[in-house]
């Protein structure tokens, strides 16, 4: 049983790491945040200064290492648009998220259990 739980835990950690890598790579290759922050455009000097400030001028591996280290320490940084700490933004919205989830779960159970039972009774 301990071996089974250990394997499950290791698989879960590996899966979370793969998802984190995919999210990081997707965000890095989807463009720079400056395109949305400054739709009128930036001078090359200003963009270079912002990239240096945000660490976007570093190699991709270094960026990921910093990103992963900050995630492990619970530091999600600051919003590029408001300048607030991301944890503060999360904390403001957690109530609404839990309310929506609290309403969705009973609805999913109320629909899913009868449909699952019907599917089990009437195979094919």
XYZ file of N, CA, C and O in Angstrom:
496
model
N 0.816 -1.193 0.000
C 0.000 0.000 0.000
C 0.862 1.261 0.000
O 0.543 2.228 -0.684
N 1.953 1.223 0.786
C 2.854 2.377 0.844
C 3.521 2.583 -0.516
O 3.658 3.722 -0.987
N 3.894 1.486 -1.151
C 4.521 1.572 -2.474
C 3.546 2.178 -3.488
O 3.905 3.040 -4.282
N 2.291 1.743 -3.441
C 1.261 2.259 -4.331
C 1.070 3.764 -4.133
O 1.018 4.531 -5.100
N 0.967 4.177 -2.888
C 0.769 5.606 -2.584
C 1.988 6.427 -3.005
O 1.843 7.542 -3.516
N 3.173 5.875 -2.813
C 4.397 6.576 -3.210
C 4.438 6.758 -4.724
O 4.761 7.846 -5.215
N 4.105 5.703 -5.453
C 4.077 5.802 -6.916
C 3.041 6.813 -7.382
O 3.291 7.596 -8.300
N 1.875 6.806 -6.764
C 0.835 7.779 -7.119
C 1.304 9.204 -6.860
O 1.078 10.101 -7.660
N 1.951 9.412 -5.718
C 2.451 10.741 -5.369
C 3.522 11.195 -6.363
O 3.509 12.341 -6.828
N 4.432 10.304 -6.717
C 5.476 10.647 -7.687
C 4.885 10.958 -9.059
O 5.325 11.887 -9.737
N 3.875 10.203 -9.466
C 3.211 10.486 -10.744
C 2.501 11.839 -10.712
O 2.514 12.570 -11.696
N 1.871 12.139 -9.593
C 1.180 13.424 -9.469
C 2.176 14.580 -9.542
O 1.928 15.587 -10.212
N 3.306 14.428 -8.879
C 4.340 15.467 -8.917
C 4.883 15.628 -10.329
O 5.053 16.749 -10.823
N 5.138 14.516 -11.004
C 5.637 14.572 -12.381
C 4.610 15.235 -13.299
O 4.966 16.056 -14.156
N 3.348 14.905 -13.121
C 2.296 15.507 -13.943
C 2.214 17.008 -13.706
O 2.107 17.786 -14.663
N 2.272 17.427 -12.444
C 2.233 18.863 -12.144
C 3.437 19.578 -12.744
O 3.316 20.695 -13.260
N 4.593 18.934 -12.724
C 5.783 19.543 -13.304
C 5.637 19.692 -14.815
O 5.966 20.745 -15.378
N 5.108 18.668 -15.471
C 4.909 18.743 -16.923
C 3.906 19.845 -17.260
O 4.115 20.617 -18.203
N 2.828 19.954 -16.507
C 1.846 21.013 -16.740
C 2.484 22.385 -16.535
O 2.247 23.320 -17.310
N 3.317 22.522 -15.521
C 4.009 23.778 -15.257
C 4.938 24.143 -16.416
O 4.971 25.298 -16.857
N 5.660 23.157 -16.942
C 6.548 23.404 -18.081
C 5.741 23.824 -19.309
O 6.095 24.783 -20.000
N 4.631 23.132 -19.566
C 3.803 23.476 -20.723
C 3.242 24.884 -20.579
O 3.243 25.669 -21.541
N 2.774 25.234 -19.387
C 2.243 26.582 -19.167
C 3.330 27.631 -19.366
O 3.106 28.669 -20.005
N 4.523 27.361 -18.846
C 5.626 28.309 -18.981
C 5.992 28.509 -20.448
O 6.115 29.641 -20.923
N 6.167 27.414 -21.168
C 6.569 27.502 -22.580
C 5.478 28.188 -23.399
O 5.768 29.032 -24.253
N 4.233 27.851 -23.138
C 3.126 28.478 -23.860
C 3.112 29.986 -23.645
O 2.941 30.759 -24.591
N 3.287 30.404 -22.399
C 3.302 31.839 -22.113
C 4.489 32.538 -22.756
O 4.365 33.656 -23.252
N 5.641 31.899 -22.752
C 6.835 32.541 -23.311
C 6.763 32.673 -24.832
O 7.243 33.635 -25.395
N 6.150 31.700 -25.487
C 6.107 31.737 -26.945
C 4.849 32.394 -27.500
O 4.684 32.493 -28.704
N 3.951 32.849 -26.624
C 2.726 33.497 -27.099
C 2.931 34.986 -27.338
O 2.007 35.676 -27.740
N 4.124 35.476 -27.100
C 4.408 36.897 -27.316
C 4.821 37.567 -26.018
O 4.804 36.963 -24.958
N 5.191 38.817 -26.142
C 5.623 39.547 -24.957
C 4.436 40.251 -24.314
O 3.457 40.577 -24.995
N 4.507 40.506 -23.018
C 3.412 41.224 -22.371
C 3.331 42.677 -22.827
O 2.321 43.334 -22.642
N 4.379 43.158 -23.463
C 4.421 44.564 -23.853
C 3.443 44.872 -24.974
O 2.986 45.998 -25.109
N 3.131 43.876 -25.784
C 2.182 44.089 -26.870
C 0.812 44.484 -26.338
O 0.111 45.288 -26.931
N 0.447 43.922 -25.190
C -0.844 44.247 -24.587
C -0.739 45.466 -23.679
O -1.677 46.254 -23.591
N 0.384 45.603 -23.014
C 0.560 46.735 -22.091
C 0.701 48.052 -22.841
O 0.250 49.087 -22.377
N 1.361 48.004 -23.979
C 1.639 49.207 -24.765
C 1.187 48.985 -26.213
O 2.007 48.767 -27.096
N -0.112 49.036 -26.483
C -0.583 48.746 -27.845
C -0.080 49.757 -28.878
O -0.012 49.434 -30.064
N 0.280 50.941 -28.425
C 0.788 51.934 -29.372
C 2.228 51.684 -29.757
O 2.758 52.322 -30.662
N 2.871 50.764 -29.089
C 4.244 50.404 -29.425
C 5.255 50.967 -28.435
O 4.952 51.856 -27.643
N 6.439 50.431 -28.482
C 7.539 50.827 -27.601
C 8.760 51.126 -28.443
O 8.950 50.550 -29.513
N 9.594 51.978 -27.902
C 10.890 52.159 -28.546
C 11.740 50.940 -28.216
O 11.547 50.313 -27.166
N 12.659 50.565 -29.063
C 13.510 49.400 -28.778
C 14.282 49.556 -27.460
O 14.489 48.575 -26.739
N 14.684 50.763 -27.130
C 15.429 50.985 -25.879
C 14.538 50.734 -24.666
O 14.962 50.113 -23.690
N 13.299 51.247 -24.725
C 12.366 51.053 -23.615
C 12.022 49.569 -23.460
O 11.952 49.057 -22.337
N 11.810 48.866 -24.570
C 11.505 47.442 -24.508
C 12.686 46.661 -23.929
O 12.495 45.763 -23.113
N 13.899 47.005 -24.320
C 15.080 46.322 -23.784
C 15.200 46.554 -22.280
O 15.540 45.635 -21.524
N 14.895 47.775 -21.835
C 14.964 48.074 -20.400
C 13.906 47.279 -19.626
O 14.193 46.739 -18.544
N 12.700 47.182 -20.179
C 11.646 46.405 -19.520
C 11.982 44.914 -19.508
O 11.738 44.228 -18.508
N 12.537 44.410 -20.600
C 12.931 43.000 -20.641
C 13.999 42.700 -19.603
O 13.965 41.662 -18.938
N 14.948 43.611 -19.432
C 15.995 43.422 -18.426
C 15.397 43.457 -17.020
O 15.761 42.660 -16.150
N 14.456 44.380 -16.785
C 13.830 44.498 -15.467
C 13.038 43.243 -15.110
O 13.067 42.788 -13.971
N 12.343 42.670 -16.099
C 11.518 41.489 -15.862
C 12.273 40.171 -16.042
O 11.723 39.098 -15.824
N 13.524 40.237 -16.470
C 14.322 39.030 -16.660
C 14.039 38.313 -17.960
O 14.439 37.161 -18.132
N 13.344 38.965 -18.888
C 13.011 38.328 -20.156
C 14.178 38.308 -21.130
O 14.083 37.710 -22.198
N 15.269 38.952 -20.759
C 16.463 38.932 -21.601
C 17.377 37.760 -21.266
O 18.352 37.512 -21.947
N 17.012 37.006 -20.233
C 17.788 35.835 -19.816
C 17.464 34.649 -20.716
O 16.422 34.612 -21.363
N 18.339 33.644 -20.740
C 18.015 32.418 -21.493
C 16.752 31.761 -20.932
O 16.417 31.932 -19.753
N 16.072 31.020 -21.762
C 14.800 30.401 -21.384
C 14.959 29.500 -20.157
O 14.099 29.502 -19.274
N 16.054 28.745 -20.095
C 16.278 27.854 -18.952
C 16.410 28.654 -17.663
O 15.856 28.283 -16.631
N 17.098 29.770 -17.694
C 17.251 30.617 -16.503
C 15.906 31.203 -16.102
O 15.572 31.249 -14.913
N 15.121 31.630 -17.080
C 13.786 32.153 -16.783
C 12.931 31.088 -16.103
O 12.232 31.377 -15.128
N 12.994 29.854 -16.607
C 12.196 28.782 -16.011
C 12.663 28.474 -14.597
O 11.848 28.251 -13.710
N 13.968 28.466 -14.381
C 14.497 28.196 -13.037
C 14.011 29.233 -12.036
O 13.586 28.902 -10.929
N 14.027 30.500 -12.424
C 13.541 31.575 -11.546
C 12.039 31.411 -11.321
O 11.553 31.521 -10.188
N 11.305 31.147 -12.395
C 9.852 30.954 -12.323
C 9.509 29.803 -11.376
O 8.665 29.940 -10.491
N 10.185 28.678 -11.535
C 9.920 27.504 -10.706
C 10.300 27.758 -9.254
O 9.557 27.397 -8.335
N 11.442 28.394 -9.033
C 11.857 28.710 -7.666
C 10.885 29.643 -6.973
O 10.554 29.449 -5.795
N 10.417 30.642 -7.697
C 9.441 31.561 -7.113
C 8.125 30.855 -6.816
O 7.500 31.117 -5.785
N 7.710 29.957 -7.709
C 6.474 29.207 -7.475
C 6.595 28.348 -6.219
O 5.669 28.286 -5.421
N 7.738 27.684 -6.049
C 7.930 26.839 -4.870
C 7.923 27.645 -3.577
O 7.466 27.164 -2.547
N 8.419 28.875 -3.646
C 8.462 29.703 -2.431
C 7.159 30.461 -2.212
O 7.020 31.172 -1.226
N 6.193 30.324 -3.136
C 4.908 30.992 -2.971
C 4.890 32.425 -3.471
O 3.937 33.155 -3.225
N 5.917 32.829 -4.172
C 5.979 34.188 -4.711
C 5.545 34.158 -6.169
O 6.270 33.699 -7.033
N 4.341 34.651 -6.432
C 3.826 34.666 -7.793
C 4.063 36.009 -8.463
O 3.570 36.240 -9.564
N 4.788 36.882 -7.810
C 5.175 38.154 -8.412
C 4.090 39.203 -8.334
O 3.192 39.143 -7.504
N 4.203 40.173 -9.227
C 3.264 41.292 -9.282
C 2.566 41.301 -10.634
O 3.125 40.888 -11.642
N 1.354 41.809 -10.632
C 0.605 41.955 -11.877
C 1.300 42.981 -12.757
O 1.722 44.043 -12.279
N 1.425 42.679 -14.026
C 2.046 43.620 -14.951
C 1.152 44.824 -15.218
O 1.622 45.864 -15.642
N -0.137 44.689 -14.973
C -1.075 45.750 -15.303
C -1.395 46.642 -14.113
O -1.489 47.853 -14.258
N -1.578 46.042 -12.921
C -1.950 46.849 -11.754
C -0.788 47.060 -10.790
O -0.845 47.969 -9.972
N 0.215 46.203 -10.851
C 1.342 46.308 -9.935
C 1.086 45.654 -8.589
O 1.975 45.602 -7.744
N -0.129 45.130 -8.374
C -0.446 44.454 -7.113
C 0.224 43.092 -7.071
O 0.502 42.489 -8.094
N 0.431 42.605 -5.833
C 0.934 41.252 -5.700
C -0.155 40.289 -6.169
O -1.336 40.476 -5.912
N 0.254 39.239 -6.862
C -0.700 38.295 -7.431
C -1.476 37.582 -6.329
O -2.670 37.309 -6.482
N -0.841 37.333 -5.191
C -1.553 36.683 -4.085
C -2.727 37.522 -3.615
O -3.771 36.989 -3.236
N -2.579 38.836 -3.617
C -3.669 39.720 -3.207
C -4.832 39.600 -4.185
O -6.002 39.530 -3.787
N -4.518 39.543 -5.467
C -5.560 39.394 -6.490
C -6.262 38.051 -6.320
O -7.495 37.960 -6.390
N -5.493 36.979 -6.080
C -6.096 35.662 -5.849
C -7.003 35.698 -4.623
O -8.106 35.156 -4.642
N -6.534 36.305 -3.545
C -7.302 36.348 -2.300
C -8.627 37.096 -2.488
O -9.646 36.715 -1.903
N -8.616 38.148 -3.301
C -9.848 38.891 -3.557
C -10.875 38.057 -4.304
O -12.074 38.231 -4.123
N -10.426 37.145 -5.134
C -11.336 36.406 -6.010
C -11.656 34.992 -5.521
O -12.479 34.303 -6.128
N -11.036 34.557 -4.442
C -11.245 33.184 -3.992
C -12.681 32.946 -3.530
O -13.228 31.863 -3.718
N -13.324 33.957 -2.948
C -14.710 33.803 -2.494
C -15.652 33.487 -3.637
O -16.477 32.560 -3.551
N -15.542 34.245 -4.717
C -16.398 33.997 -5.883
C -16.084 32.648 -6.509
O -16.999 31.923 -6.935
N -14.823 32.281 -6.547
C -14.434 30.991 -7.111
C -15.032 29.843 -6.306
O -15.574 28.884 -6.875
N -14.960 29.930 -4.986
C -15.526 28.883 -4.137
C -17.046 28.839 -4.242
O -17.646 27.761 -4.207
N -17.674 30.003 -4.390
C -19.135 30.032 -4.540
C -19.563 29.336 -5.828
O -20.507 28.538 -5.835
N -18.873 29.623 -6.912
C -19.204 28.978 -8.188
C -18.946 27.477 -8.105
O -19.764 26.663 -8.543
N -17.810 27.097 -7.526
C -17.507 25.676 -7.370
C -18.496 24.982 -6.459
O -18.887 23.832 -6.696
N -18.913 25.682 -5.400
C -19.885 25.117 -4.464
C -21.241 24.893 -5.108
O -21.978 23.992 -4.711
N -21.582 25.706 -6.092
C -22.833 25.503 -6.820
C -22.684 24.453 -7.916
O -23.618 23.715 -8.212
N -21.519 24.388 -8.524
C -21.311 23.461 -9.637
C -21.206 22.015 -9.168
O -21.677 21.105 -9.870
N -20.600 21.783 -8.010
C -20.405 20.410 -7.553
C -21.728 19.670 -7.323
O -21.907 18.564 -7.847
N -22.671 20.220 -6.567
C -23.945 19.494 -6.409
C -24.685 19.289 -7.735
O -25.298 18.241 -7.957
N -24.585 20.271 -8.622
C -25.221 20.127 -9.927
C -24.578 18.984 -10.718
O -25.276 18.166 -11.326
N -23.262 18.914 -10.690
C -22.551 17.851 -11.407
C -22.888 16.487 -10.819
O -23.081 15.505 -11.558
N -22.978 16.403 -9.499
C -23.324 15.132 -8.856
C -24.765 14.755 -9.180
O -25.069 13.599 -9.495
N -25.663 15.743 -9.127
C -27.083 15.471 -9.395
C -27.295 14.985 -10.825
O -28.200 14.178 -11.086
N -26.500 15.452 -11.752
C -26.633 15.012 -13.143
C -25.775 13.782 -13.414
O -26.210 12.829 -14.066
N -24.565 13.756 -12.890
C -23.611 12.698 -13.199
C -23.945 11.350 -12.605
O -23.773 10.312 -13.269
N -24.423 11.314 -11.374
C -24.713 10.030 -10.733
C -25.859 9.308 -11.447
O -25.721 8.124 -11.796
N -26.989 9.973 -11.711
C -28.043 9.251 -12.446
C -27.611 8.833 -13.853
O -27.946 7.727 -14.305
N -26.880 9.686 -14.548
C -26.419 9.307 -15.885
C -25.428 8.152 -15.822
O -25.444 7.263 -16.672
N -24.528 8.164 -14.830
C -23.591 7.046 -14.659
C -24.305 5.759 -14.332
O -23.962 4.689 -14.841
N -25.316 5.839 -13.472
C -26.095 4.642 -13.119
C -26.846 4.119 -14.342
O -26.899 2.901 -14.589
N -27.424 5.039 -15.119
C -28.144 4.612 -16.331
C -27.180 3.973 -17.327
O -27.519 2.965 -17.967
N -26.007 4.537 -17.459
C -25.012 3.971 -18.385
C -24.578 2.580 -17.918
O -24.328 1.688 -18.741
N -24.489 2.378 -16.608
C -24.099 1.066 -16.091
C -25.210 0.034 -16.296
O -24.946 -1.130 -16.593
N -26.467 0.476 -16.146
C -27.586 -0.450 -16.304
C -27.851 -0.808 -17.752
O -28.226 -1.947 -18.074
N -27.710 0.165 -18.642
C -28.043 -0.034 -20.050
C -26.783 0.056 -20.899
O -26.584 0.988 -21.669
N -25.927 -0.933 -20.766
C -24.660 -0.933 -21.527
C -24.939 -1.023 -23.015
O -25.851 -1.698 -23.450
N -24.066 -0.343 -23.756
C -24.172 -0.401 -25.209
C -25.196 0.574 -25.718
O -25.575 0.599 -26.836
